[in-house]
């Protein structure tokens, strides 16, 4: 997925799942912003973190409900 995104010239790839170490390495080489493990109000930025503008301090974000943290759960 990272290679396809880079070849198409798309600057950001976001996914609910994680990425392989090779995918992260490729993203860093081509300047792709890579966001993974998106759940509720949380995510992990694996590459291109400097491109993100945050509107909340992560320490102040309320915890999601127990249900939204389950795999396949809905908030």
Coordinates of C-alpha atoms in Angstrom, one line a residue:
X1 CA 0.0 0.0 0.0
X2 CA 2.9 2.4 0.8
X3 CA 4.5 1.8 -2.6
X4 CA 1.2 2.4 -4.4
X5 CA 0.5 5.6 -2.5
X6 CA 4.0 6.9 -3.2
X7 CA 3.8 6.0 -6.9
X8 CA 0.5 7.9 -7.2
X9 CA 2.0 11.0 -5.6
X10 CA -0.4 11.0 -2.6
X11 CA 1.3 12.8 0.3
X12 CA -0.5 11.1 3.2
X13 CA -1.5 7.5 3.9
X14 CA -3.7 6.7 7.0
X15 CA -4.8 3.3 8.1
X16 CA -6.6 1.6 11.0
X17 CA -3.9 -1.1 11.1
X18 CA -0.2 -0.9 11.4
X19 CA 2.6 -0.9 8.8
X20 CA 5.7 -3.1 8.3
X21 CA 9.1 -1.7 9.0
X22 CA 9.9 -1.8 5.3
X23 CA 6.8 0.3 4.6
X24 CA 7.9 2.9 7.2
X25 CA 11.4 2.9 5.7
X26 CA 10.0 3.5 2.2
X27 CA 7.7 6.3 3.5
X28 CA 10.6 8.0 5.1
X29 CA 12.7 7.8 1.9
X30 CA 10.0 9.3 -0.3
X31 CA 8.6 11.9 2.2
X32 CA 5.2 10.2 2.7
X33 CA 3.3 11.0 5.9
X34 CA 2.3 7.6 7.3
X35 CA -0.4 7.4 10.0
X36 CA -1.4 4.0 11.4
X37 CA -3.4 2.4 14.2
X38 CA -6.1 5.0 14.0
X39 CA -8.6 4.3 16.8
X40 CA -11.1 6.9 18.1
X41 CA -9.2 10.1 18.9
X42 CA -5.8 8.4 18.8
X43 CA -3.3 7.4 16.1
X44 CA 0.4 6.8 15.6
X45 CA 2.4 8.8 13.1
X46 CA 5.3 6.7 11.8
X47 CA 6.7 9.1 9.2
X48 CA 6.2 12.8 8.3
X49 CA 5.2 13.9 11.8
X50 CA 6.4 17.4 11.1
X51 CA 3.5 17.8 8.6
X52 CA 0.8 17.4 11.2
X53 CA -1.0 20.2 13.0
X54 CA -2.5 19.1 16.2
X55 CA -5.5 20.9 17.6
X56 CA -5.4 19.1 21.0
X57 CA -2.7 18.2 23.6
X58 CA -2.6 14.4 23.6
X59 CA -2.4 14.5 27.4
X60 CA -5.7 16.3 27.6
X61 CA -7.7 14.1 25.2
X62 CA -10.3 12.1 27.0
X63 CA -10.0 8.3 27.0
X64 CA -12.3 6.6 24.5
X65 CA -15.0 4.4 25.9
X66 CA -14.1 0.7 26.5
X67 CA -16.2 -0.3 23.5
X68 CA -14.3 2.0 21.1
X69 CA -11.0 0.4 22.1
X70 CA -12.2 -3.1 21.2
X71 CA -11.4 -4.5 17.8
X72 CA -14.3 -3.6 15.5
X73 CA -16.0 -1.6 18.3
X74 CA -18.0 1.5 17.4
X75 CA -17.9 4.7 19.4

